Short mmCIF file of C-alpha atoms in Angstrom, two decimals:
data_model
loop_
_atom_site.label_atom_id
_atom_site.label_comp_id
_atom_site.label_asym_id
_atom_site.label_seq_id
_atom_site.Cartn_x
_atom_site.Cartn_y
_atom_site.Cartn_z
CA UNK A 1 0.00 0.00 0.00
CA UNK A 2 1.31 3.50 -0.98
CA UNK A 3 0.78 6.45 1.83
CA UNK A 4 -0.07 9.40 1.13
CA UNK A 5 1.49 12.50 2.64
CA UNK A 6 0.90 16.20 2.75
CA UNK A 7 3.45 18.48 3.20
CA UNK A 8 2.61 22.20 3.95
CA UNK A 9 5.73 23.64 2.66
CA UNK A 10 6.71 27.19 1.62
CA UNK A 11 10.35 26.48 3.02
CA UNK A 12 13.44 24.92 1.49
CA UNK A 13 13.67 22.48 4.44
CA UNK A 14 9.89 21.34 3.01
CA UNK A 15 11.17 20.80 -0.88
CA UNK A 16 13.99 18.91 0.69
CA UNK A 17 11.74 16.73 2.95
CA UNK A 18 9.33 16.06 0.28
CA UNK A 19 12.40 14.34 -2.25
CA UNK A 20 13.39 12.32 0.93
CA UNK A 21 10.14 11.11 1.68
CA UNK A 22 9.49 10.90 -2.26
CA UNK A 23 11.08 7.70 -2.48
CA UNK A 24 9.01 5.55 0.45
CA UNK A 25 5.53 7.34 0.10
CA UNK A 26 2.59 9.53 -2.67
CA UNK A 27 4.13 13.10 -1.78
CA UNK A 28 2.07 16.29 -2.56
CA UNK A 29 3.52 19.62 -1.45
CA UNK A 30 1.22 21.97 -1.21
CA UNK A 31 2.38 26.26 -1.32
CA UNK A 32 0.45 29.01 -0.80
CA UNK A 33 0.95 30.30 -3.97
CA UNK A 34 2.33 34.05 -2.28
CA UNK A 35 5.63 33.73 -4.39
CA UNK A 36 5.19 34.07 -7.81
CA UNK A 37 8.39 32.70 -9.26
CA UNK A 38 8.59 29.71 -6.67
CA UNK A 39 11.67 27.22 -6.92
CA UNK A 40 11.40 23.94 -8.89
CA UNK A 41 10.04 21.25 -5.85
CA UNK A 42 10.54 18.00 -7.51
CA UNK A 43 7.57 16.66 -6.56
CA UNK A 44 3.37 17.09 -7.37
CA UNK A 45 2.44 20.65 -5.95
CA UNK A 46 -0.74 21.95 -5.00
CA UNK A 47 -0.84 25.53 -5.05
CA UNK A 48 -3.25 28.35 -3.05
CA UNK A 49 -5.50 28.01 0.59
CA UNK A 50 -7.45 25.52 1.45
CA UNK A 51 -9.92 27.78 2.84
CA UNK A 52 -8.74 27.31 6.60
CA UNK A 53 -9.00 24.53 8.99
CA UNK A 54 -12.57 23.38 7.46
CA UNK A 55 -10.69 23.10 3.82
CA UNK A 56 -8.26 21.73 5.07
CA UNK A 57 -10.25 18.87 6.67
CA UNK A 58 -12.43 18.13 3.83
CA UNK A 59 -8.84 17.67 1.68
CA UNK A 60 -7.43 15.81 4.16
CA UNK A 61 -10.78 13.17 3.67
CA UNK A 62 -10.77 13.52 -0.38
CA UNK A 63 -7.62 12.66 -0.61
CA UNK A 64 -7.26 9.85 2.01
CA UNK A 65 -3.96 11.59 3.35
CA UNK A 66 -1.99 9.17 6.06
CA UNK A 67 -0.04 11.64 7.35
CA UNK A 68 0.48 15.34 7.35
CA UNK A 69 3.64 17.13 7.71
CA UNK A 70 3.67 21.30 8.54
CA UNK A 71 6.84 22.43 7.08
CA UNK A 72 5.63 25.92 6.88
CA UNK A 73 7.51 29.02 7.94
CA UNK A 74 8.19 29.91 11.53
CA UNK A 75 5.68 32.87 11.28
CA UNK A 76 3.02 30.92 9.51
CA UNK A 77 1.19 30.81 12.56
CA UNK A 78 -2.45 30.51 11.32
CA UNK A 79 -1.68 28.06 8.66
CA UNK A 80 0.15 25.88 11.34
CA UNK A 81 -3.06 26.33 13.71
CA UNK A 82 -5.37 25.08 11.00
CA UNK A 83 -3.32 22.36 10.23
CA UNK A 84 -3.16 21.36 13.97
CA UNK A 85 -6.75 21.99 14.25
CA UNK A 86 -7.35 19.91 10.73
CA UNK A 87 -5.10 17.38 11.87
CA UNK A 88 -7.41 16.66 14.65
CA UNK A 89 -11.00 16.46 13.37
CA UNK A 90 -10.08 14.47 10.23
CA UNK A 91 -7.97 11.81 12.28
CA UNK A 92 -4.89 12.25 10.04
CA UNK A 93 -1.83 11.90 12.26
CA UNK A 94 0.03 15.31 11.80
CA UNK A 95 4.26 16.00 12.06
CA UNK A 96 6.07 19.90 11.98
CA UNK A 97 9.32 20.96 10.85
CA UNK A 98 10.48 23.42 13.30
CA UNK A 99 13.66 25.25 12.60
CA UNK A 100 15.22 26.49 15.71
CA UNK A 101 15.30 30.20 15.81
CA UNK A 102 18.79 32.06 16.13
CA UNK A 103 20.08 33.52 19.62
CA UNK A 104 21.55 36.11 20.37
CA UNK A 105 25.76 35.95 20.45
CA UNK A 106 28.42 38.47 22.06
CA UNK A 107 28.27 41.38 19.72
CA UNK A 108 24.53 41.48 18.71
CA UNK A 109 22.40 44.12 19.27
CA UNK A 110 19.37 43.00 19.13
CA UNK A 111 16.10 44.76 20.65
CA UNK A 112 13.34 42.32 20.46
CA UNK A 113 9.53 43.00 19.61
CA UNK A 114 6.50 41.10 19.32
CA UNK A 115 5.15 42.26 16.22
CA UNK A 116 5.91 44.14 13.24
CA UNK A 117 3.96 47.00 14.64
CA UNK A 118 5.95 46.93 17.20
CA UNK A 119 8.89 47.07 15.46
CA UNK A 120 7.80 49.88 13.17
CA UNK A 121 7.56 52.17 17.09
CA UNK A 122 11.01 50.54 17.86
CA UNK A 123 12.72 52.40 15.19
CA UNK A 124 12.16 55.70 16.94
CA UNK A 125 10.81 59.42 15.84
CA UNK A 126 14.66 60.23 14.40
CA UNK A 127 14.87 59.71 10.74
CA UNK A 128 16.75 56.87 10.18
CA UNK A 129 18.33 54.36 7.19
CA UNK A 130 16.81 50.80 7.35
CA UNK A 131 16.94 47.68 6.18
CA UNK A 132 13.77 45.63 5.66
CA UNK A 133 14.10 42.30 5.45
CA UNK A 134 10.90 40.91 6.50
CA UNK A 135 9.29 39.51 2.71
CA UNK A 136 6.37 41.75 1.13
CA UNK A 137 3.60 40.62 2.86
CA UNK A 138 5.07 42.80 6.23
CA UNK A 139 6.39 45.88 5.15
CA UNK A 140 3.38 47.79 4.60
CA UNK A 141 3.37 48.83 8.37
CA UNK A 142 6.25 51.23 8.02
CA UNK A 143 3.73 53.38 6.14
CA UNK A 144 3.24 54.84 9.79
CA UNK A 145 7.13 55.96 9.95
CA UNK A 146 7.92 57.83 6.96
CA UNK A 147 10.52 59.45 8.03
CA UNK A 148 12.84 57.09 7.45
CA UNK A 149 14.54 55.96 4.48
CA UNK A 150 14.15 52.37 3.64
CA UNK A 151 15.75 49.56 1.58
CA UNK A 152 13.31 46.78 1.58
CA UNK A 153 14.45 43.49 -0.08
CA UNK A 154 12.03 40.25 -1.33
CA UNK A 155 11.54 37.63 -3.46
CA UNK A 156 8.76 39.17 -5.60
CA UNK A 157 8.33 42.98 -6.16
CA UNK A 158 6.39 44.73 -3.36
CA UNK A 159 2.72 45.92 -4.95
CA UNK A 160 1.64 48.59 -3.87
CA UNK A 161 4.78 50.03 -3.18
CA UNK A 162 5.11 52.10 0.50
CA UNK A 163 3.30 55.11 0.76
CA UNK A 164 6.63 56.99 2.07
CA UNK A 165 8.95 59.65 -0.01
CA UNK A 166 12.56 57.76 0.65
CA UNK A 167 12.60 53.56 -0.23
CA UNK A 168 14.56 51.14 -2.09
CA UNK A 169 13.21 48.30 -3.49
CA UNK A 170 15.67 45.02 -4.17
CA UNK A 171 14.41 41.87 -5.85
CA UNK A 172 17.17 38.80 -4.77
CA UNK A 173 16.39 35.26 -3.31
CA UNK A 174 18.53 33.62 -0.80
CA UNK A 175 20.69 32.32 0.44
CA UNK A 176 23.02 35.29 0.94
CA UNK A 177 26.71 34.92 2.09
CA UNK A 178 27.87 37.80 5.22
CA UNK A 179 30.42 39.19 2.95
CA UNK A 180 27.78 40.18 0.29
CA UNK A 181 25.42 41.52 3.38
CA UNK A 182 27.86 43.17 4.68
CA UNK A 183 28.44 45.12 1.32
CA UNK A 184 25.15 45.65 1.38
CA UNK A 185 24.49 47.52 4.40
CA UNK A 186 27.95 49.42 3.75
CA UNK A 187 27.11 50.96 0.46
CA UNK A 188 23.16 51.91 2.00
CA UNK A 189 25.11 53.22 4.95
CA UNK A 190 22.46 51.25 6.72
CA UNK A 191 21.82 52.18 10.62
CA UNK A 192 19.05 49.84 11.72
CA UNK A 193 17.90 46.26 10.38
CA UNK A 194 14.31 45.10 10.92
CA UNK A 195 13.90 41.16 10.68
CA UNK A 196 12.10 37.60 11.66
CA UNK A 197 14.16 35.16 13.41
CA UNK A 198 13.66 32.58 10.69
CA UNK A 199 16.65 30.73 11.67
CA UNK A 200 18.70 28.58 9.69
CA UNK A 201 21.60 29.83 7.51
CA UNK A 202 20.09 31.54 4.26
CA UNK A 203 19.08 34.30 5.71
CA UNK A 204 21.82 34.70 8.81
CA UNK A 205 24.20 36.84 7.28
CA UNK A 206 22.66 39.67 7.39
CA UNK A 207 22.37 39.05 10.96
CA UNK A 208 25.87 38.36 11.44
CA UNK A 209 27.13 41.17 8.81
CA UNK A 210 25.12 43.48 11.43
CA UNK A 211 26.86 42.20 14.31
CA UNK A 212 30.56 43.00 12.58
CA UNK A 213 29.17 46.32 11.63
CA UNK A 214 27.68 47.19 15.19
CA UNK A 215 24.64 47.83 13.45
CA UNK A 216 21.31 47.26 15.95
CA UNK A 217 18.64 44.56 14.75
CA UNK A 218 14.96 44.80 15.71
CA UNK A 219 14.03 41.30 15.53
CA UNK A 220 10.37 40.08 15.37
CA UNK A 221 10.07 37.42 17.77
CA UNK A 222 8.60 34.04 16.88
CA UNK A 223 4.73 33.49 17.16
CA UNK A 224 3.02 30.89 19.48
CA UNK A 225 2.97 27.41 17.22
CA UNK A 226 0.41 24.69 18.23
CA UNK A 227 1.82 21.35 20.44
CA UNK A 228 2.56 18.53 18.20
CA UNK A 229 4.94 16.00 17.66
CA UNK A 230 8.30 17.88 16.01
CA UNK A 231 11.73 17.87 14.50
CA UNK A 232 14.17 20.51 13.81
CA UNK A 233 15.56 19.47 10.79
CA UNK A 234 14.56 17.65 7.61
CA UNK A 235 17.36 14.89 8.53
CA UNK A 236 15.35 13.59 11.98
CA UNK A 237 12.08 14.33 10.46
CA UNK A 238 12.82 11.86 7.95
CA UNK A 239 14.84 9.57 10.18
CA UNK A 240 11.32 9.49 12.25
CA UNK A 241 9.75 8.52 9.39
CA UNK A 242 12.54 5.77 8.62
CA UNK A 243 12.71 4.48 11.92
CA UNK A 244 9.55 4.40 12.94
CA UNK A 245 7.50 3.65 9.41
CA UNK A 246 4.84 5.68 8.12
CA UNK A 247 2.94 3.02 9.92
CA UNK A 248 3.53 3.78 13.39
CA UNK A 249 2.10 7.70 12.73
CA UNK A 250 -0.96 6.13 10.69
CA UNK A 251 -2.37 3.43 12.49
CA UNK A 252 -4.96 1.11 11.93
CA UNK A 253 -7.99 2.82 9.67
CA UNK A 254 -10.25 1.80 12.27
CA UNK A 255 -8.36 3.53 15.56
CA UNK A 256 -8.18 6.82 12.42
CA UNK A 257 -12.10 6.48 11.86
CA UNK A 258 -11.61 6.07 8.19
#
């Protein structure tokens, strides 16, 4: 019998899990369709919402999925709720990828918010040179703080562009080496970088090219994620799966009520 698994992905770590598990299992990624140039996955991909938990439930059922695996971003806290939620109700046994965030290291200088409201306050009334690097969906909240002057990077261009008289826009996927981020925030004579602690190393240097510079980071702390079994990278994820069989997370249909 083939299983069927759902991966909520968005993430590289979710491409890579879904060629592991590719081999041993029916593997369907499924994005939500926010970048428009998305990577090559390797594997069938759905594409768009499920139109939240509910959707998500009745999927789960059409599709007879065995197991579900949230690979989603560290932010993506309503899709990971939904899938908890969904998880639940439809009887599907569920997994998460959850890449541990970065800490703070001698040298940082890091003030830490909540939100990215918060962060837009944390910059201050002074007029000041920033770097965005929070993806598109975000950075329509420093509308509120014009003053500043900001270079705002992502994967796909930012529509509409912010209502302020002083931005840069710069299109570039990761990952992105320190040297090159330190370049970066040299020749924008940068003062202040606003960012998510994603984790993992694509998206570090910045972090670390701030630390050389003594530049200050406001860093978005992570949202509340829902309790369920995890791994941290794609390697024990799969290793679960390995050692355990997709077996063990399935059960019996009967103990599933399939």
């Amino acid at each position: 019998m083939t299983h069927r698994i759902l991966i909520l992905g968005g993430t590289t770590e979710a491409r890579q899990l879904a060629e592991k598990l590719a081999a041993r299992a029916s593997v369907t990624l499924s994005l939500a369709g926010r970048t428009e140039s998305p990577v090559a996955q390797g594997v069938p991909v759905r594409s768009g919402g499920f139109g939240g938990a509910d959707g998500l439930v009745a999927y789960l059922r059409e599709k007879r999925t065995d197991l579900l695996i949230d690979a989603t971003h560290p932010y993506a806290a309503r899709i990971s709720a939904n899938a908890a939620q969904a998880a639940r109700v439809a009887g599907v046994p569920i997994l998460a990828l959850r890449r541990p965030g970065w800490e703070p290291v001698e040298g940082d200088r890091w003030t830490l918010v909540d939100t990215v409201d918060d962060a837009v306050q944390a910059l201050g009334a002074a007029p000041r040179r920033v770097f965005l690097a929070l993806g598109r969906q975000e950075v329509g909240a420093f509308d509120a703080a014009p003053q500043h002057h900001y270079l705002i990077r992502s994967v796909d261009p930012v529509e509409p562009k912010l209502a302020v008289p002083d931005a840069t826009y710069l299109l570039a996927r990761g990952p992105f080496r320190e040297d090159d981020e330190r370049a970066l925030l040299e020749t924008h004579r940068i003062e202040i970088v606003v960012s998510k602690n994603s984790g993992g190393a694509a998206t570090y240097g910045k972090i670390a090219a701030a630390r050389a510079l003594g530049i200050e980071v406001v860093m978005v702390q992570r949202p509340d994620l829902p309790d369920v079994p995890s791994a941290e990278t794609v390697e024990v994820l799969a290793a679960l799966v390995d050692q355990f069989g997709i077996d063990h997370f399935v059960g019996p249909a009967a103990e599933r009520g399939v």
